[in-house]
Amino acid sequence: MEHVLSPATLAELRRPRPYPAVSVLTPIHRREPYNAQDQVRLRNAVAEAKRQLESDPAVSRDRRTEVARHLDRALSEVDLTHAEDGLVIFAAPGEHQVWSLARSVPERVVLSDTFLTRNLVSAQTAGRPFWVLSLAADRVTLWNGGVDRVTEARVGGFPLTSRVENFDPERQQRIGDLPSAFREERTRQFLRETDTALSTVLRDHPRRLYVTGEPAALSLLDEVGSAAKGAVHVPHGGLAHGTPEAVWQAMRPVIEAEALRNTDAVSRALETARGRRAFAAGVDELWQSARVGRVRLLAVEENYRVTVRDAGDHLILAESGDLDSREDIVDEIVEQCLETGADVRFVPDGALGEADGIAGVLRY
């Protein structure tokens, strides 16, 4: 299952496909007892996709058979033991993908000539992804970070390892020669290689970067390379050989403090916008502003969802399952704002007060 959405991957997903490109979305659950019916729900969603293929006169028999086969293959690749909050299956002639999302999605099946990507974009933004690079003289590990955990990232050649000969920290501590590894030329070369590998990862997957390690390691990386120049240093050794839980516990106070600063900054920006009459709130007003590129800053509470129906010139509240209802309108607004260069921030539930879950600063 896929988890990391890079700009290149998103562009590939958005390119036109031979009809039909099938998108199957279903909410799932991480924990019992709520996840007991997830397998049934998922199979029903795939069955509905096949039913729509069967009843669509624009789909030839051969193409229907091929896409159905890719749906079955995608279903067999789903691992619900590592599920998050939403699951998306893409299937088209000659291909299929399965995406696990840390944000719920509406239950729906869409046949089109492109895949439905707005839920992926919104989940990626809400997850506030970041990288953690953990340094040691003999190993550098890259971690993929999100809202509540990190996992080891095996991309760009990471983890990197280097043989450190005759390095005995306990002996060196006894004789007063600690640390020495980060003064050796082989370690300098190792961190140059690390810088090169990191540059490639950040080019393909740009995001916030934190670097952990002993102070000597942090200084040396900045000295020999440039990829981590804008990174946040976290002076904490031992994490290159650590577990994901150990890395998360070391990073958690840093991430939480940054999230608090982010929420405060958003609140100040919205308050200033009120005074300049550049403030917007509510899904209808922001949907209209997003469509014409007026939104400069969009703030969304983390679990805000609303179902609406398009009444032409505005949106009206609707019930889930109503004819023509749109259950992922928030994700649509998020994607549209990102497309027009807006800064999109997710904040804790209740942080926007009377703005009812979504607010923004307008450009004009």
mmCIF file of C-alpha atoms in Angstrom:
data_model
loop_
_atom_site.group_PDB
_atom_site.id
_atom_site.type_symbol
_atom_site.label_atom_id
_atom_site.label_comp_id
_atom_site.label_asym_id
_atom_site.label_seq_id
_atom_site.Cartn_x
_atom_site.Cartn_y
_atom_site.Cartn_z
ATOM 1 C CA MET A 1 0.000 0.000 0.000
ATOM 2 C CA GLU A 2 1.164 3.531 -0.819
ATOM 3 C CA HIS A 3 1.585 6.213 1.853
ATOM 4 C CA VAL A 4 3.877 8.996 0.573
ATOM 5 C CA LEU A 5 2.434 11.419 -1.979
ATOM 6 C CA SER A 6 5.161 13.343 -3.800
ATOM 7 C CA PRO A 7 4.558 16.092 -6.377
ATOM 8 C CA ALA A 8 5.739 13.739 -9.138
ATOM 9 C CA THR A 9 3.423 10.973 -7.945
ATOM 10 C CA LEU A 10 0.470 13.358 -7.781
ATOM 11 C CA ALA A 11 1.142 14.575 -11.315
ATOM 12 C CA GLU A 12 1.243 10.980 -12.529
ATOM 13 C CA LEU A 13 -2.033 10.146 -10.783
ATOM 14 C CA ARG A 14 -3.722 13.187 -12.333
ATOM 15 C CA ARG A 15 -2.808 12.460 -15.954
ATOM 16 C CA PRO A 16 -5.710 11.361 -18.182
ATOM 17 C CA ARG A 17 -6.335 7.628 -18.503
ATOM 18 C CA PRO A 18 -8.256 5.549 -21.038
ATOM 19 C CA TYR A 19 -11.832 5.391 -19.776
ATOM 20 C CA PRO A 20 -12.675 4.063 -17.233
ATOM 21 C CA ALA A 21 -10.261 5.159 -14.503
ATOM 22 C CA VAL A 22 -11.931 3.794 -11.368
ATOM 23 C CA SER A 23 -11.523 5.357 -7.907
ATOM 24 C CA VAL A 24 -12.885 3.392 -4.939
ATOM 25 C CA LEU A 25 -12.915 5.217 -1.589
ATOM 26 C CA THR A 26 -13.904 3.736 1.737
ATOM 27 C CA PRO A 27 -13.465 4.800 5.369
ATOM 28 C CA ILE A 28 -11.771 2.235 7.605
ATOM 29 C CA HIS A 29 -10.848 1.948 11.267
ATOM 30 C CA ARG A 30 -7.587 1.383 13.100
ATOM 31 C CA ARG A 31 -8.969 -0.343 16.178
ATOM 32 C CA GLU A 32 -11.452 -2.954 17.359
ATOM 33 C CA PRO A 33 -14.398 -3.293 17.501
ATOM 34 C CA TYR A 34 -14.939 -0.690 14.767
ATOM 35 C CA ASN A 35 -12.685 -2.435 12.253
ATOM 36 C CA ALA A 36 -14.601 -5.734 12.364
ATOM 37 C CA GLN A 37 -16.678 -4.852 9.298
ATOM 38 C CA ASP A 38 -13.943 -3.130 7.292
ATOM 39 C CA GLN A 39 -13.210 -6.159 5.107
ATOM 40 C CA VAL A 40 -16.898 -6.531 4.253
ATOM 41 C CA ARG A 41 -17.244 -2.804 3.576
ATOM 42 C CA LEU A 42 -14.227 -2.866 1.276
ATOM 43 C CA ARG A 43 -15.433 -5.904 -0.677
ATOM 44 C CA ASN A 44 -18.844 -4.284 -1.095
ATOM 45 C CA ALA A 45 -17.224 -1.111 -2.437
ATOM 46 C CA VAL A 46 -15.232 -3.094 -5.008
ATOM 47 C CA ALA A 47 -18.382 -5.037 -5.938
ATOM 48 C CA GLU A 48 -20.178 -1.723 -6.505
ATOM 49 C CA ALA A 49 -17.346 -0.593 -8.792
ATOM 50 C CA LYS A 50 -17.719 -3.781 -10.817
ATOM 51 C CA ARG A 51 -21.503 -3.271 -10.985
ATOM 52 C CA GLN A 52 -20.990 0.226 -12.376
ATOM 53 C CA LEU A 53 -18.518 -1.125 -14.929
ATOM 54 C CA GLU A 54 -21.031 -3.773 -15.955
ATOM 55 C CA SER A 55 -23.855 -1.276 -16.437
ATOM 56 C CA ASP A 56 -21.824 1.395 -18.266
ATOM 57 C CA PRO A 57 -22.427 1.113 -22.028
ATOM 58 C CA ALA A 58 -19.262 3.135 -22.713
ATOM 59 C CA VAL A 59 -17.074 0.311 -21.325
ATOM 60 C CA SER A 60 -16.273 -2.541 -23.708
ATOM 61 C CA ARG A 61 -16.358 -6.124 -22.503
ATOM 62 C CA ASP A 62 -12.571 -6.560 -22.790
ATOM 63 C CA ARG A 63 -11.854 -3.331 -20.925
ATOM 64 C CA ARG A 64 -14.423 -4.194 -18.239
ATOM 65 C CA THR A 65 -12.725 -7.556 -17.685
ATOM 66 C CA GLU A 66 -9.270 -5.990 -17.480
ATOM 67 C CA VAL A 67 -10.231 -3.253 -15.012
ATOM 68 C CA ALA A 68 -12.163 -5.753 -12.869
ATOM 69 C CA ARG A 69 -9.055 -7.920 -12.744
ATOM 70 C CA HIS A 70 -6.999 -4.967 -11.504
ATOM 71 C CA LEU A 71 -9.642 -4.229 -8.856
ATOM 72 C CA ASP A 72 -9.312 -7.816 -7.611
ATOM 73 C CA ARG A 73 -5.532 -7.548 -7.521
ATOM 74 C CA ALA A 74 -5.734 -4.275 -5.610
ATOM 75 C CA LEU A 75 -8.149 -5.832 -3.121
ATOM 76 C CA SER A 76 -5.736 -8.713 -2.519
ATOM 77 C CA GLU A 77 -2.952 -6.219 -1.701
ATOM 78 C CA VAL A 78 -4.895 -4.429 1.034
ATOM 79 C CA ASP A 79 -3.421 -5.032 4.492
ATOM 80 C CA LEU A 80 -6.029 -3.946 7.016
ATOM 81 C CA THR A 81 -3.730 -4.804 9.942
ATOM 82 C CA HIS A 82 -1.782 -1.660 9.029
ATOM 83 C CA ALA A 83 -4.840 0.382 8.121
ATOM 84 C CA GLU A 84 -5.219 4.049 8.943
ATOM 85 C CA ASP A 85 -8.467 6.024 8.521
ATOM 86 C CA GLY A 86 -9.188 5.886 4.810
ATOM 87 C CA LEU A 87 -8.454 3.608 1.888
ATOM 88 C CA VAL A 88 -8.369 4.488 -1.812
ATOM 89 C CA ILE A 89 -8.092 2.005 -4.686
ATOM 90 C CA PHE A 90 -7.266 3.208 -8.184
ATOM 91 C CA ALA A 91 -7.737 0.880 -11.157
ATOM 92 C CA ALA A 92 -7.543 1.524 -14.891
ATOM 93 C CA PRO A 93 -6.549 -0.473 -17.957
ATOM 94 C CA GLY A 94 -3.074 -1.821 -17.265
ATOM 95 C CA GLU A 95 -2.638 -0.553 -13.689
ATOM 96 C CA HIS A 96 -3.850 -0.374 -10.108
ATOM 97 C CA GLN A 97 -2.745 1.229 -6.821
ATOM 98 C CA VAL A 98 -3.808 1.076 -3.180
ATOM 99 C CA TRP A 99 -3.426 4.128 -0.918
ATOM 100 C CA SER A 100 -3.763 4.175 2.867
ATOM 101 C CA LEU A 101 -4.675 7.597 4.271
ATOM 102 C CA ALA A 102 -4.435 9.016 7.784
ATOM 103 C CA ARG A 103 -7.712 10.884 7.215
ATOM 104 C CA SER A 104 -11.195 9.520 6.672
ATOM 105 C CA VAL A 105 -12.759 9.549 3.218
ATOM 106 C CA PRO A 106 -16.381 9.383 2.048
ATOM 107 C CA GLU A 107 -17.590 6.026 0.758
ATOM 108 C CA ARG A 108 -17.887 6.370 -2.994
ATOM 109 C CA VAL A 109 -17.046 4.909 -6.411
ATOM 110 C CA VAL A 110 -16.128 7.202 -9.308
ATOM 111 C CA LEU A 111 -15.640 6.246 -12.973
ATOM 112 C CA SER A 112 -13.893 8.924 -15.015
ATOM 113 C CA ASP A 113 -10.908 9.519 -17.284
ATOM 114 C CA THR A 114 -8.728 10.587 -14.320
ATOM 115 C CA PHE A 115 -8.303 9.297 -10.775
ATOM 116 C CA LEU A 116 -9.920 11.190 -7.891
ATOM 117 C CA THR A 117 -6.965 12.700 -5.996
ATOM 118 C CA ARG A 118 -8.396 15.432 -3.761
ATOM 119 C CA ASN A 119 -8.736 13.111 -0.748
ATOM 120 C CA LEU A 120 -5.080 12.107 -1.061
ATOM 121 C CA VAL A 121 -4.014 15.750 -1.221
ATOM 122 C CA SER A 122 -6.095 16.717 1.807
ATOM 123 C CA ALA A 123 -4.888 13.736 3.854
ATOM 124 C CA GLN A 124 -1.274 14.532 3.017
ATOM 125 C CA THR A 125 -1.687 18.178 4.058
ATOM 126 C CA ALA A 126 -3.603 17.325 7.241
ATOM 127 C CA GLY A 127 -0.952 14.787 8.199
ATOM 128 C CA ARG A 128 1.716 17.533 8.304
ATOM 129 C CA PRO A 129 4.399 15.139 7.005
ATOM 130 C CA PHE A 130 8.025 15.665 7.957
ATOM 131 C CA TRP A 131 11.365 13.896 7.748
ATOM 132 C CA VAL A 132 13.642 13.023 10.653
ATOM 133 C CA LEU A 133 17.273 12.315 9.787
ATOM 134 C CA SER A 134 19.102 10.518 12.617
ATOM 135 C CA LEU A 135 22.903 10.629 12.551
ATOM 136 C CA ALA A 136 25.540 8.280 13.964
ATOM 137 C CA ALA A 137 29.132 7.685 12.879
ATOM 138 C CA ASP A 138 28.252 4.285 11.417
ATOM 139 C CA ARG A 139 24.588 4.697 10.405
ATOM 140 C CA VAL A 140 22.152 7.350 9.175
ATOM 141 C CA THR A 141 18.441 6.576 9.316
ATOM 142 C CA LEU A 142 15.612 8.489 7.694
ATOM 143 C CA TRP A 143 12.197 8.500 9.363
ATOM 144 C CA ASN A 144 8.838 9.362 7.829
ATOM 145 C CA GLY A 145 6.897 11.474 10.339
ATOM 146 C CA GLY A 146 3.232 12.362 10.714
ATOM 147 C CA VAL A 147 0.773 13.628 13.309
ATOM 148 C CA ASP A 148 1.226 10.875 15.882
ATOM 149 C CA ARG A 149 4.074 8.559 14.868
ATOM 150 C CA VAL A 150 7.160 7.954 12.739
ATOM 151 C CA THR A 151 8.122 4.977 10.603
ATOM 152 C CA GLU A 152 11.440 4.131 9.021
ATOM 153 C CA ALA A 153 11.675 5.386 5.443
ATOM 154 C CA ARG A 154 13.531 3.180 2.995
ATOM 155 C CA VAL A 155 13.913 5.649 0.149
ATOM 156 C CA GLY A 156 16.894 7.246 -1.561
ATOM 157 C CA GLY A 157 19.264 4.537 -0.313
ATOM 158 C CA PHE A 158 18.438 5.074 3.364
ATOM 159 C CA PRO A 159 19.386 3.746 5.829
ATOM 160 C CA LEU A 160 23.050 4.403 5.048
ATOM 161 C CA THR A 161 25.762 2.475 6.871
ATOM 162 C CA SER A 162 29.502 2.931 7.231
ATOM 163 C CA ARG A 163 32.090 0.697 8.790
ATOM 164 C CA VAL A 164 33.764 2.411 11.745
ATOM 165 C CA GLU A 165 36.978 0.580 12.614
ATOM 166 C CA ASN A 166 38.475 0.434 16.075
ATOM 167 C CA PHE A 167 35.781 2.656 17.513
ATOM 168 C CA ASP A 168 35.174 1.808 21.160
ATOM 169 C CA PRO A 169 33.210 4.609 22.863
ATOM 170 C CA GLU A 170 33.494 3.045 26.333
ATOM 171 C CA ARG A 171 37.276 2.773 26.075
ATOM 172 C CA GLN A 172 37.568 6.285 24.673
ATOM 173 C CA GLN A 173 35.427 7.632 27.481
ATOM 174 C CA ARG A 174 37.784 5.990 30.023
ATOM 175 C CA ILE A 175 40.834 7.585 28.456
ATOM 176 C CA GLY A 176 39.177 10.926 27.843
ATOM 177 C CA ASP A 177 39.072 10.816 24.061
ATOM 178 C CA LEU A 178 35.303 10.996 23.387
ATOM 179 C CA PRO A 179 34.085 11.787 20.833
ATOM 180 C CA SER A 180 36.587 11.078 18.056
ATOM 181 C CA ALA A 181 34.533 9.457 15.289
ATOM 182 C CA PHE A 182 33.228 12.807 14.032
ATOM 183 C CA ARG A 183 36.780 14.114 13.609
ATOM 184 C CA GLU A 184 37.791 11.304 11.256
ATOM 185 C CA GLU A 185 37.936 11.781 7.505
ATOM 186 C CA ARG A 186 35.951 8.598 6.836
ATOM 187 C CA THR A 187 33.077 10.021 8.883
ATOM 188 C CA ARG A 188 33.259 13.312 7.011
ATOM 189 C CA GLN A 189 33.036 11.395 3.736
ATOM 190 C CA PHE A 190 30.127 9.336 5.092
ATOM 191 C CA LEU A 191 28.174 12.489 5.938
ATOM 192 C CA ARG A 192 28.968 13.966 2.508
ATOM 193 C CA GLU A 193 27.349 10.872 1.011
ATOM 194 C CA THR A 194 24.456 11.390 3.413
ATOM 195 C CA ASP A 195 24.052 14.974 2.214
ATOM 196 C CA THR A 196 23.930 13.834 -1.418
ATOM 197 C CA ALA A 197 21.303 11.170 -0.687
ATOM 198 C CA LEU A 198 19.260 13.604 1.389
ATOM 199 C CA SER A 199 19.284 16.181 -1.418
ATOM 200 C CA THR A 200 17.700 13.638 -3.751
ATOM 201 C CA VAL A 201 14.982 12.730 -1.246
ATOM 202 C CA LEU A 202 14.125 16.370 -0.532
ATOM 203 C CA ARG A 203 13.989 17.174 -4.234
ATOM 204 C CA ASP A 204 11.482 14.366 -4.862
ATOM 205 C CA HIS A 205 9.631 14.626 -1.536
ATOM 206 C CA PRO A 206 9.998 18.183 -0.154
ATOM 207 C CA ARG A 207 8.880 18.591 3.445
ATOM 208 C CA ARG A 208 9.958 19.857 6.871
ATOM 209 C CA LEU A 209 13.245 18.305 8.053
ATOM 210 C CA TYR A 210 14.517 17.582 11.564
ATOM 211 C CA VAL A 211 18.007 16.222 12.233
ATOM 212 C CA THR A 212 18.895 14.306 15.396
ATOM 213 C CA GLY A 213 22.318 13.310 16.678
ATOM 214 C CA GLU A 214 25.145 14.278 18.963
ATOM 215 C CA PRO A 215 26.077 17.980 18.685
ATOM 216 C CA ALA A 216 29.316 17.032 16.918
ATOM 217 C CA ALA A 217 27.351 15.103 14.284
ATOM 218 C CA LEU A 218 24.918 17.969 13.706
ATOM 219 C CA SER A 219 27.766 20.455 13.272
ATOM 220 C CA LEU A 220 29.679 18.189 10.909
ATOM 221 C CA LEU A 221 26.676 17.614 8.643
ATOM 222 C CA ASP A 222 26.192 21.374 8.279
ATOM 223 C CA GLU A 223 29.917 21.767 7.631
ATOM 224 C CA VAL A 224 30.249 19.188 4.854
ATOM 225 C CA GLY A 225 26.879 19.616 3.104
ATOM 226 C CA SER A 226 24.015 21.944 2.305
ATOM 227 C CA ALA A 227 20.849 19.805 2.091
ATOM 228 C CA ALA A 228 20.077 20.160 5.807
ATOM 229 C CA LYS A 229 20.924 23.853 6.171
ATOM 230 C CA GLY A 230 17.327 24.823 6.939
ATOM 231 C CA ALA A 231 16.628 21.835 9.187
ATOM 232 C CA VAL A 232 15.676 21.963 12.848
ATOM 233 C CA HIS A 233 18.454 20.453 14.978
ATOM 234 C CA VAL A 234 17.406 18.117 17.785
ATOM 235 C CA PRO A 235 20.494 17.247 19.905
ATOM 236 C CA HIS A 236 19.631 13.656 20.768
ATOM 237 C CA GLY A 237 22.012 10.780 20.077
ATOM 238 C CA GLY A 238 21.305 7.088 19.647
ATOM 239 C CA LEU A 239 18.282 7.370 17.367
ATOM 240 C CA ALA A 240 20.007 6.179 14.189
ATOM 241 C CA HIS A 241 19.931 2.716 15.786
ATOM 242 C CA GLY A 242 16.667 3.367 17.628
ATOM 243 C CA THR A 243 13.096 2.178 17.259
ATOM 244 C CA PRO A 244 10.278 4.217 15.725
ATOM 245 C CA GLU A 245 8.760 4.649 19.184
ATOM 246 C CA ALA A 246 12.045 5.986 20.597
ATOM 247 C CA VAL A 247 12.326 8.469 17.734
ATOM 248 C CA TRP A 248 8.711 9.576 18.155
ATOM 249 C CA GLN A 249 9.131 10.133 21.899
ATOM 250 C CA ALA A 250 12.212 12.264 21.230
ATOM 251 C CA MET A 251 10.440 14.254 18.526
ATOM 252 C CA ARG A 252 7.016 14.565 20.150
ATOM 253 C CA PRO A 253 7.765 17.635 22.339
ATOM 254 C CA VAL A 254 9.340 19.403 19.342
ATOM 255 C CA ILE A 255 6.382 18.609 17.059
ATOM 256 C CA GLU A 256 3.781 19.586 19.669
ATOM 257 C CA ALA A 257 5.525 22.897 20.380
ATOM 258 C CA GLU A 258 5.649 23.677 16.673
ATOM 259 C CA ALA A 259 1.969 22.762 16.244
ATOM 260 C CA LEU A 260 1.077 25.173 19.063
ATOM 261 C CA ARG A 261 3.056 27.959 17.409
ATOM 262 C CA ASN A 262 1.323 27.166 14.117
ATOM 263 C CA THR A 263 -2.138 27.454 15.715
ATOM 264 C CA ASP A 264 -1.238 30.738 17.388
ATOM 265 C CA ALA A 265 0.088 32.134 14.107
ATOM 266 C CA VAL A 266 -3.089 31.129 12.265
ATOM 267 C CA SER A 267 -5.273 32.742 14.942
ATOM 268 C CA ARG A 268 -3.329 36.000 14.688
ATOM 269 C CA ALA A 269 -3.551 36.013 10.883
ATOM 270 C CA LEU A 270 -7.311 35.469 10.968
ATOM 271 C CA GLU A 271 -7.805 38.189 13.568
ATOM 272 C CA THR A 272 -5.772 40.638 11.499
ATOM 273 C CA ALA A 273 -7.816 39.707 8.418
ATOM 274 C CA ARG A 274 -11.038 40.562 10.271
ATOM 275 C CA GLY A 275 -9.757 44.066 10.814
ATOM 276 C CA ARG A 276 -8.851 44.427 7.119
ATOM 277 C CA ARG A 277 -12.134 42.890 5.961
ATOM 278 C CA ALA A 278 -10.179 40.089 4.298
ATOM 279 C CA PHE A 279 -11.684 37.368 6.475
ATOM 280 C CA ALA A 280 -13.900 34.536 5.184
ATOM 281 C CA ALA A 281 -15.598 31.704 7.066
ATOM 282 C CA GLY A 282 -17.920 28.836 6.335
ATOM 283 C CA VAL A 283 -17.776 26.205 3.636
ATOM 284 C CA ASP A 284 -19.989 28.101 1.155
ATOM 285 C CA GLU A 285 -18.040 31.362 1.227
ATOM 286 C CA LEU A 286 -14.671 29.614 1.076
ATOM 287 C CA TRP A 287 -15.768 27.277 -1.716
ATOM 288 C CA GLN A 288 -16.684 30.288 -3.832
ATOM 289 C CA SER A 289 -13.488 32.154 -2.953
ATOM 290 C CA ALA A 290 -11.304 29.093 -3.590
ATOM 291 C CA ARG A 291 -12.715 28.603 -7.080
ATOM 292 C CA VAL A 292 -11.521 32.058 -8.159
ATOM 293 C CA GLY A 293 -8.180 31.878 -6.339
ATOM 294 C CA ARG A 294 -8.965 34.498 -3.700
ATOM 295 C CA VAL A 295 -7.800 32.487 -0.666
ATOM 296 C CA ARG A 296 -4.321 33.307 0.643
ATOM 297 C CA LEU A 297 -4.510 31.310 3.890
ATOM 298 C CA LEU A 298 -6.955 28.479 4.589
ATOM 299 C CA ALA A 299 -7.415 27.141 8.119
ATOM 300 C CA VAL A 300 -9.323 23.896 8.693
ATOM 301 C CA GLU A 301 -10.051 22.118 11.954
ATOM 302 C CA GLU A 302 -8.576 18.619 11.844
ATOM 303 C CA ASN A 303 -11.811 16.625 11.954
ATOM 304 C CA TYR A 304 -14.119 19.095 10.251
ATOM 305 C CA ARG A 305 -16.442 17.426 7.742
ATOM 306 C CA VAL A 306 -19.697 18.603 6.219
ATOM 307 C CA THR A 307 -22.009 17.245 3.528
ATOM 308 C CA VAL A 308 -23.462 19.751 1.066
ATOM 309 C CA ARG A 309 -25.359 19.956 -2.181
ATOM 310 C CA ASP A 310 -24.511 22.339 -5.003
ATOM 311 C CA ALA A 311 -27.435 24.711 -5.568
ATOM 312 C CA GLY A 312 -25.759 26.471 -8.469
ATOM 313 C CA ASP A 313 -24.446 29.723 -7.072
ATOM 314 C CA HIS A 314 -23.981 28.445 -3.521
ATOM 315 C CA LEU A 315 -23.832 25.330 -1.358
ATOM 316 C CA ILE A 316 -26.547 24.152 1.007
ATOM 317 C CA LEU A 317 -26.272 21.654 3.820
ATOM 318 C CA ALA A 318 -27.374 18.112 2.957
ATOM 319 C CA GLU A 319 -27.594 14.668 4.497
ATOM 320 C CA SER A 320 -25.117 11.945 3.656
ATOM 321 C CA GLY A 321 -26.561 9.862 0.849
ATOM 322 C CA ASP A 322 -28.778 12.632 -0.523
ATOM 323 C CA LEU A 323 -28.966 12.872 -4.288
ATOM 324 C CA ASP A 324 -25.976 14.842 -5.622
ATOM 325 C CA SER A 325 -24.574 15.324 -2.105
ATOM 326 C CA ARG A 326 -20.866 16.088 -1.799
ATOM 327 C CA GLU A 327 -19.330 14.551 1.313
ATOM 328 C CA ASP A 328 -15.745 15.575 0.595
ATOM 329 C CA ILE A 329 -16.318 19.260 -0.127
ATOM 330 C CA VAL A 330 -13.728 20.204 2.534
ATOM 331 C CA ASP A 331 -11.089 18.118 0.749
ATOM 332 C CA GLU A 332 -12.131 19.738 -2.525
ATOM 333 C CA ILE A 333 -11.638 23.220 -1.049
ATOM 334 C CA VAL A 334 -8.245 22.209 0.369
ATOM 335 C CA GLU A 335 -7.061 20.882 -2.985
ATOM 336 C CA GLN A 336 -8.352 23.945 -4.869
ATOM 337 C CA CYS A 337 -6.617 26.316 -2.444
ATOM 338 C CA LEU A 338 -3.328 24.447 -2.793
ATOM 339 C CA GLU A 339 -3.674 24.554 -6.573
ATOM 340 C CA THR A 340 -3.938 28.349 -6.466
ATOM 341 C CA GLY A 341 -0.956 28.787 -4.150
ATOM 342 C CA ALA A 342 -2.724 29.239 -0.807
ATOM 343 C CA ASP A 343 -1.122 28.311 2.493
ATOM 344 C CA VAL A 344 -3.281 25.534 3.995
ATOM 345 C CA ARG A 345 -3.072 24.879 7.738
ATOM 346 C CA PHE A 346 -4.890 22.248 9.797
ATOM 347 C CA VAL A 347 -5.519 23.215 13.421
ATOM 348 C CA PRO A 348 -7.010 21.383 16.443
ATOM 349 C CA ASP A 349 -10.791 21.004 16.671
ATOM 350 C CA GLY A 350 -12.363 24.073 18.256
ATOM 351 C CA ALA A 351 -9.415 26.353 17.468
ATOM 352 C CA LEU A 352 -11.445 28.421 14.998
ATOM 353 C CA GLY A 353 -14.235 29.200 17.448
ATOM 354 C CA GLU A 354 -17.290 30.733 15.775
ATOM 355 C CA ALA A 355 -15.847 30.191 12.288
ATOM 356 C CA ASP A 356 -17.514 26.756 12.296
ATOM 357 C CA GLY A 357 -14.558 24.580 11.337
ATOM 358 C CA ILE A 358 -13.122 26.429 8.348
ATOM 359 C CA ALA A 359 -11.869 29.995 7.825
ATOM 360 C CA GLY A 360 -9.543 31.907 5.566
ATOM 361 C CA VAL A 361 -7.642 35.058 4.747
ATOM 362 C CA LEU A 362 -8.481 36.485 1.326
ATOM 363 C CA ARG A 363 -6.036 38.003 -1.149
ATOM 364 C CA TYR A 364 -8.418 40.805 -2.150
#
